[in-house]
Amino acid sequence: AQTVTQSQPEMSVQEAETVTLSCTYDTSESDYYLFWYKQPPSRQMILVIRQEAYKQQNATENRFSVNFQKAAKSFSLKISDSQLGDAAMYFCAYRSQGGYQKVTFGIGTKLQVIP
Amino acid sequence: EAGVAQSPRYKIIEKRQSVAFWCNPISGHATLYWYQQILGQGPKLLIQFQNNGVVDDSQLPKDRFSAERLKGVDSTLKIQPAKLEDSAVYLCASSWEGTGGETDTQYFGPGTRLTVL
Protein backbone atom coordinates (compact mmCIF):
# COMPACT_ATOMS: atom_id res chain seq x y z
CA ALA A 1 0.00 0.00 0.00
CA GLN A 2 1.09 3.52 -0.70
CA THR A 3 1.97 5.85 2.15
CA VAL A 4 2.44 9.61 2.19
CA THR A 5 4.55 11.29 4.87
CA GLN A 6 4.55 14.97 5.76
CA SER A 7 7.13 15.42 8.48
CA GLN A 8 6.46 19.09 9.27
CA PRO A 9 3.31 19.46 11.40
CA GLU A 10 3.64 23.26 11.37
CA MET A 11 5.61 25.82 9.42
CA SER A 12 5.74 29.59 9.49
CA VAL A 13 6.93 32.13 6.96
CA GLN A 14 7.20 35.89 6.83
CA GLU A 15 4.96 37.61 4.34
CA ALA A 16 6.70 37.97 0.95
CA GLU A 17 9.25 35.30 1.82
CA THR A 18 9.61 31.78 0.42
CA VAL A 19 8.75 28.56 2.21
CA THR A 20 9.11 24.89 1.27
CA LEU A 21 6.82 22.14 2.52
CA SER A 22 8.13 18.57 2.45
CA CYS A 23 6.44 15.39 1.34
CA THR A 24 7.76 11.89 0.80
CA TYR A 25 5.88 8.84 -0.35
CA ASP A 26 6.36 5.15 -0.68
CA THR A 27 5.21 3.18 -3.70
CA SER A 28 6.21 0.32 -5.94
CA GLU A 29 4.39 1.80 -8.92
CA SER A 30 6.15 3.61 -11.73
CA ASP A 31 3.23 5.68 -12.95
CA TYR A 32 1.15 7.83 -10.63
CA TYR A 33 0.03 11.36 -9.81
CA LEU A 34 0.98 13.64 -6.94
CA PHE A 35 -1.00 16.58 -5.64
CA TRP A 36 -0.81 19.40 -3.16
CA TYR A 37 -4.13 20.52 -1.71
CA LYS A 38 -4.80 23.60 0.40
CA GLN A 39 -7.43 23.63 3.12
CA PRO A 40 -8.09 27.05 4.67
CA PRO A 41 -9.90 27.34 8.00
CA SER A 42 -13.23 27.33 6.12
CA ARG A 43 -12.31 23.70 5.27
CA GLN A 44 -12.96 23.82 1.53
CA MET A 45 -10.16 21.72 0.08
CA ILE A 46 -8.77 23.13 -3.15
CA LEU A 47 -6.13 21.89 -5.53
CA VAL A 48 -2.87 23.84 -5.55
CA ILE A 49 -0.76 21.88 -8.00
CA ARG A 50 -0.45 18.43 -9.56
CA GLN A 51 2.43 16.44 -11.01
CA GLU A 52 2.40 13.40 -13.29
CA ALA A 53 5.17 10.98 -12.37
CA TYR A 54 6.13 10.38 -16.00
CA LYS A 55 6.93 14.06 -16.50
CA GLN A 56 10.44 15.09 -15.51
CA GLN A 57 9.62 18.78 -15.59
CA ASN A 58 8.50 20.18 -12.27
CA ALA A 59 4.99 21.62 -12.22
CA THR A 60 4.49 25.34 -11.63
CA GLU A 61 1.37 27.37 -10.92
CA ASN A 62 2.09 31.06 -10.44
CA ARG A 63 3.79 31.39 -7.01
CA PHE A 64 3.59 27.64 -6.36
CA SER A 65 6.12 25.16 -7.68
CA VAL A 66 7.20 21.65 -6.83
CA ASN A 67 10.51 19.86 -6.60
CA PHE A 68 9.72 16.33 -7.76
CA GLN A 69 12.49 13.80 -7.16
CA LYS A 70 11.14 10.49 -8.41
CA ALA A 71 14.08 8.34 -7.38
CA ALA A 72 14.05 9.78 -3.88
CA LYS A 73 10.22 9.64 -3.78
CA SER A 74 10.13 13.25 -2.70
CA PHE A 75 7.58 15.90 -3.68
CA SER A 76 8.09 19.27 -1.98
CA LEU A 77 6.02 22.40 -2.47
CA LYS A 78 7.63 25.83 -2.71
CA ILE A 79 5.55 28.92 -2.11
CA SER A 80 7.20 32.12 -3.27
CA ASP A 81 6.25 35.65 -2.21
CA SER A 82 4.04 34.28 0.57
CA GLN A 83 0.77 36.06 1.18
CA LEU A 84 -1.54 36.16 4.19
CA GLY A 85 -4.09 34.17 2.19
CA ASP A 86 -1.65 31.28 1.90
CA ALA A 87 -2.19 30.44 5.57
CA ALA A 88 -3.86 27.04 5.62
CA MET A 89 -3.34 23.31 6.03
CA TYR A 90 -1.49 21.82 3.10
CA PHE A 91 -1.97 18.17 2.21
CA CYS A 92 0.21 16.11 -0.05
CA ALA A 93 -1.65 13.34 -1.89
CA TYR A 94 -0.74 10.36 -4.03
CA ARG A 95 -2.95 8.80 -6.66
CA SER A 96 -2.37 5.49 -8.37
CA GLN A 97 -2.55 5.39 -12.14
CA GLY A 98 -3.96 1.91 -12.46
CA GLY A 99 -6.92 0.13 -10.96
CA TYR A 100 -9.52 2.35 -9.38
CA GLN A 101 -6.93 5.05 -8.73
CA LYS A 102 -7.13 5.30 -4.96
CA VAL A 103 -5.92 8.55 -3.41
CA THR A 104 -3.83 8.58 -0.23
CA PHE A 105 -3.34 11.78 1.78
CA GLY A 106 -0.62 12.82 4.20
CA ILE A 107 -1.51 14.22 7.61
CA GLY A 108 -0.92 17.78 6.53
CA THR A 109 1.29 20.75 7.34
CA LYS A 110 -0.16 23.85 8.95
CA LEU A 111 1.31 26.97 7.38
CA GLN A 112 1.28 30.24 9.27
CA VAL A 113 2.06 33.48 7.43
CA ILE A 114 3.44 36.23 9.63
CA PRO A 115 2.69 39.81 8.57
CA GLU B 1 -19.41 25.72 -13.18
CA ALA B 2 -21.13 24.75 -9.94
CA GLY B 3 -18.94 22.99 -7.39
CA VAL B 4 -19.56 19.96 -5.23
CA ALA B 5 -22.53 20.60 -2.96
CA GLN B 6 -22.94 19.09 0.50
CA SER B 7 -25.57 19.36 3.19
CA PRO B 8 -25.93 19.94 6.01
CA ARG B 9 -22.83 21.97 6.84
CA TYR B 10 -23.07 21.20 10.54
CA LYS B 11 -24.77 18.49 12.55
CA ILE B 12 -24.83 17.74 16.26
CA ILE B 13 -26.30 14.47 17.47
CA GLU B 14 -26.13 12.24 20.49
CA LYS B 15 -24.42 8.87 20.40
CA ARG B 16 -26.56 6.02 19.14
CA GLN B 17 -28.60 8.39 16.99
CA SER B 18 -28.65 8.24 13.20
CA VAL B 19 -27.48 10.86 10.73
CA ALA B 20 -27.34 11.25 6.96
CA PHE B 21 -25.23 13.46 4.74
CA TRP B 22 -25.95 14.39 1.15
CA CYS B 23 -23.59 15.17 -1.70
CA ASN B 24 -24.20 16.38 -5.24
CA PRO B 25 -21.06 16.15 -7.40
CA ILE B 26 -20.03 18.38 -10.26
CA SER B 27 -22.16 17.66 -13.31
CA GLY B 28 -20.59 15.00 -15.50
CA HIS B 29 -18.22 13.66 -12.86
CA ALA B 30 -18.46 9.88 -12.82
CA THR B 31 -16.41 9.28 -9.68
CA LEU B 32 -17.57 10.27 -6.23
CA TYR B 33 -15.67 9.94 -2.98
CA TRP B 34 -16.61 10.17 0.68
CA TYR B 35 -13.81 11.00 3.11
CA GLN B 36 -13.69 11.21 6.88
CA GLN B 37 -11.37 13.87 8.28
CA ILE B 38 -10.76 13.73 12.00
CA LEU B 39 -9.34 16.90 13.54
CA GLY B 40 -5.59 17.10 12.99
CA GLN B 41 -5.49 14.33 10.40
CA GLY B 42 -5.63 14.04 6.66
CA PRO B 43 -8.75 12.83 4.86
CA LYS B 44 -9.36 9.09 4.98
CA LEU B 45 -11.28 7.51 2.12
CA LEU B 46 -14.47 5.81 3.26
CA ILE B 47 -15.99 4.86 -0.06
CA GLN B 48 -15.46 5.50 -3.76
CA PHE B 49 -18.14 5.19 -6.44
CA GLN B 50 -17.67 4.92 -10.18
CA ASN B 51 -21.05 5.97 -11.57
CA ASN B 52 -23.42 4.06 -9.27
CA GLY B 53 -21.08 1.16 -8.51
CA VAL B 54 -18.77 0.86 -5.50
CA VAL B 55 -15.08 0.46 -6.41
CA ASP B 56 -13.58 0.77 -2.92
CA ASP B 57 -15.22 0.59 0.49
CA SER B 58 -12.40 -1.17 2.30
CA GLN B 59 -12.22 1.46 5.05
CA LEU B 60 -15.95 1.91 5.53
CA PRO B 61 -17.15 0.59 8.93
CA LYS B 62 -19.95 -1.38 7.38
CA ASP B 63 -21.58 -2.29 10.68
CA ARG B 64 -22.66 1.33 11.09
CA PHE B 65 -21.89 3.24 7.91
CA SER B 66 -23.69 2.90 4.61
CA ALA B 67 -23.63 4.87 1.38
CA GLU B 68 -25.51 4.84 -1.86
CA ARG B 69 -25.37 6.62 -5.16
CA LEU B 70 -28.61 5.98 -6.93
CA LYS B 71 -28.69 6.87 -10.63
CA GLY B 72 -24.98 7.64 -10.55
CA VAL B 73 -25.40 11.28 -9.56
CA ASP B 74 -25.91 12.42 -5.98
CA SER B 75 -25.02 10.33 -2.97
CA THR B 76 -26.01 9.82 0.65
CA LEU B 77 -23.77 8.68 3.50
CA LYS B 78 -25.50 7.36 6.62
CA ILE B 79 -24.27 6.54 10.09
CA GLN B 80 -26.47 4.35 12.28
CA PRO B 81 -25.88 4.28 15.21
CA ALA B 82 -23.31 7.03 15.71
CA LYS B 83 -20.41 6.72 18.14
CA LEU B 84 -18.35 9.44 19.80
CA GLU B 85 -15.37 8.61 17.57
CA ASP B 86 -17.42 9.45 14.48
CA SER B 87 -17.04 13.15 15.27
CA ALA B 88 -15.26 14.50 12.21
CA VAL B 89 -15.70 16.44 9.02
CA TYR B 90 -17.16 14.36 6.20
CA LEU B 91 -15.89 15.48 2.83
CA CYS B 92 -17.36 14.62 -0.51
CA ALA B 93 -15.31 14.92 -3.68
CA SER B 94 -15.82 14.15 -7.34
CA SER B 95 -13.64 13.72 -10.38
CA TRP B 96 -14.07 13.31 -14.10
CA GLU B 97 -12.58 10.15 -15.51
CA GLY B 98 -11.61 10.37 -19.13
CA THR B 99 -8.75 10.92 -21.49
CA GLY B 100 -6.78 14.10 -21.51
CA GLY B 101 -7.18 17.22 -19.40
CA GLU B 102 -7.61 17.23 -15.67
CA THR B 103 -8.79 13.66 -15.47
CA ASP B 104 -7.35 12.90 -12.07
CA THR B 105 -8.14 15.98 -10.05
CA GLN B 106 -10.62 15.69 -7.22
CA TYR B 107 -12.86 18.62 -6.47
CA PHE B 108 -14.05 18.84 -2.90
CA GLY B 109 -17.24 20.07 -1.32
CA PRO B 110 -17.27 22.27 1.80
CA GLY B 111 -17.78 19.28 4.10
CA THR B 112 -20.18 18.44 6.91
CA ARG B 113 -18.90 18.88 10.44
CA LEU B 114 -20.42 16.18 12.65
CA THR B 115 -20.29 16.36 16.43
CA VAL B 116 -21.42 13.32 18.39
CA LEU B 117 -22.16 13.99 22.05
XYZ file of N, CA, C and O in Angstrom, chain A residues 95 100-101, chain B residues 28-33 48-50 94-100 102-106:
96
model
N -1.874 9.527 -5.994
C -2.954 8.801 -6.663
C -2.358 7.778 -7.615
O -1.527 8.105 -8.457
N -8.496 1.334 -9.611
C -9.516 2.348 -9.379
C -8.923 3.648 -8.862
O -9.632 4.506 -8.365
N -7.611 3.781 -8.957
C -6.933 5.053 -8.733
C -7.211 5.642 -7.350
O -7.645 6.783 -7.221
N -21.448 15.721 -14.568
C -20.589 14.996 -15.500
C -19.467 14.214 -14.845
O -18.787 13.430 -15.517
N -19.273 14.405 -13.553
C -18.221 13.661 -12.856
C -18.724 12.266 -12.510
O -19.683 12.108 -11.762
N -18.025 11.261 -13.017
C -18.457 9.879 -12.816
C -18.031 9.322 -11.464
O -18.671 8.433 -10.930
N -16.939 9.841 -10.927
C -16.406 9.276 -9.684
C -16.729 10.175 -8.505
O -16.546 11.386 -8.557
N -17.197 9.551 -7.447
C -17.574 10.274 -6.232
C -16.916 9.606 -5.047
O -16.876 8.374 -4.954
N -16.398 10.427 -4.150
C -15.669 9.936 -2.982
C -16.279 10.515 -1.701
O -16.665 11.682 -1.667
N -15.634 4.901 -2.443
C -15.464 5.505 -3.763
C -16.433 4.845 -4.725
O -16.502 3.620 -4.804
N -17.202 5.674 -5.431
C -18.143 5.194 -6.437
C -17.633 5.543 -7.830
O -17.073 6.613 -8.059
N -17.852 4.637 -8.768
C -17.672 4.922 -10.184
C -19.060 4.784 -10.785
O -19.601 3.684 -10.854
N -15.497 14.810 -6.074
C -15.817 14.146 -7.336
C -14.715 14.411 -8.348
O -13.944 15.377 -8.205
N -14.626 13.548 -9.313
C -13.639 13.724 -10.379
C -14.189 13.174 -11.677
O -15.056 12.297 -11.690
N -13.670 13.719 -12.766
C -14.067 13.306 -14.101
C -13.049 12.319 -14.622
O -11.859 12.601 -14.606
N -13.481 11.165 -15.024
C -12.579 10.150 -15.510
C -12.673 10.082 -17.024
O -13.702 9.751 -17.588
N -11.605 10.403 -17.675
C -11.611 10.370 -19.128
C -10.203 10.475 -19.643
O -9.252 10.281 -18.895
N -10.076 10.804 -20.881
C -8.751 10.918 -21.489
C -8.418 12.376 -21.689
O -9.226 13.167 -22.156
N -7.233 12.739 -21.327
C -6.783 14.102 -21.512
C -7.279 15.031 -20.423
O -8.145 14.728 -19.637
N -7.740 17.434 -17.111
C -7.611 17.233 -15.675
C -8.408 16.010 -15.245
O -9.377 16.070 -14.519
N -7.990 14.850 -15.712
C -8.793 13.660 -15.472
C -8.642 13.108 -14.083
O -9.435 12.294 -13.656
N -7.590 13.529 -13.361
C -7.348 12.897 -12.065
C -7.443 13.863 -10.905
O -6.987 13.565 -9.827
N -8.021 15.005 -11.119
C -8.143 15.981 -10.052
C -9.463 15.796 -9.328
O -10.515 15.705 -9.953
N -9.404 15.748 -8.029
C -10.616 15.689 -7.222
C -11.020 17.099 -6.821
O -10.179 17.888 -6.431
